[in-house]
Amino acid sequence: MITAYSETLHKGYGQTFDVEEVLFEQQTDSWHLIIFRNPVYGTVMALDGIIQTTQRDEFVYHEMLTHVPLIAHGNAKRVLIIGGGDGGILREVCRHATVEHVTQVEIDQAVIDMCKAHLPDHSAGAFDDPRVNIVIADGVEYVNKEMDDKFDVIISDCTDPVGPGEVLFSSRFYEGCKRLLNEGGVFVAQNGVPFLQQDEVITTRRRLSPYFSDQSFYTAAVPTYIGGVMTLAWGSDNTALRKLGLDELNQRYEKSGIITRYYNPQMHIGCFGLPQYLLTALEEV
Ligand code: SAM
């Protein structure tokens, strides 16, 4: 019986969680999946030694990866989620009354099933929302299929660029996403913690910027994504979407009627400010 779980994402540095109880552990087709209880963060899920989400701090990441693009877009009706098997992004997307349809493409049904069972508050019933269509497939194959479906916002809530998640940081994936976006659409993606994974941000700039005239990043401070703020990648063809003023954002936020715990219009504006070391590194790309 394990009594502690150490994250192995970074060589030579990491975080360790006391394990009060292992709720689920399995080697699936894609990876080693474990869900356990920790006295500080509640229920924690990890895939292949990398912390994916925790009960206590998940709202930070799920609110910022969802509400920044949807409120910036202003009238998103069709949303595509890649990954996101824990259901946190889906829960937040479904809180937008303007959204009429959500397709979620997740590679591993086991992640959905186990998170429904052991992290029910993440999806909070969103998987049963009549607007939602769940597809079990590899996200890169899905976005490169011939289909008429188009979307207003695409959210890539993927694992880190190792194993099955690696393809979701490829040019082929970004090209497919661009093709599926409607005019005025927005693409956002999880892009790691720049203080420790700066090369991943630089790679995204190189691979994503050929498809969008406005390719940038924004940040969120997620406690269990260690090493400082997390960067979230942004792609759109309308720079104005990233530069909405506080009054406009306040109006849209109030009109949405969504009660949040991290996202708010001030955070929306502030999150596009990037640390100088990252700006300097991006200028060299
Ligand atoms: N919030 C986490 C983070 O920032 O690292 C990500 C959480 S979510 C659990 C990551 C999801 O991506 C998992 O459910 C995993 O199954 C899914 N995933 C990984 N590679 C994928 C792929 N190629 N296609 C679709 N889903 C994928």
XYZ file of C-alpha atoms in Angstrom, residues 17 19 24 42 48 59 84 104 129-130 156 179-180 197 215 221 235 239 251 263:
20
model
C 1.775 13.910 -1.921
C -1.499 9.146 0.041
C -8.154 3.599 -8.330
C -8.346 16.093 -1.741
C 2.287 8.258 -15.928
C -11.077 25.360 -10.744
C -10.149 16.825 -20.881
C -15.272 16.342 -26.712
C -25.735 17.517 -20.934
C -27.880 17.136 -24.110
C -6.926 21.429 -26.075
C -9.280 24.095 -40.470
C -12.124 23.321 -38.042
C 9.175 23.885 -19.661
C -0.477 33.721 -31.620
C -1.333 30.175 -11.292
C -4.406 31.392 -31.443
C -5.984 40.577 -32.340
C -20.593 43.450 -19.187
C -11.601 33.950 -13.368
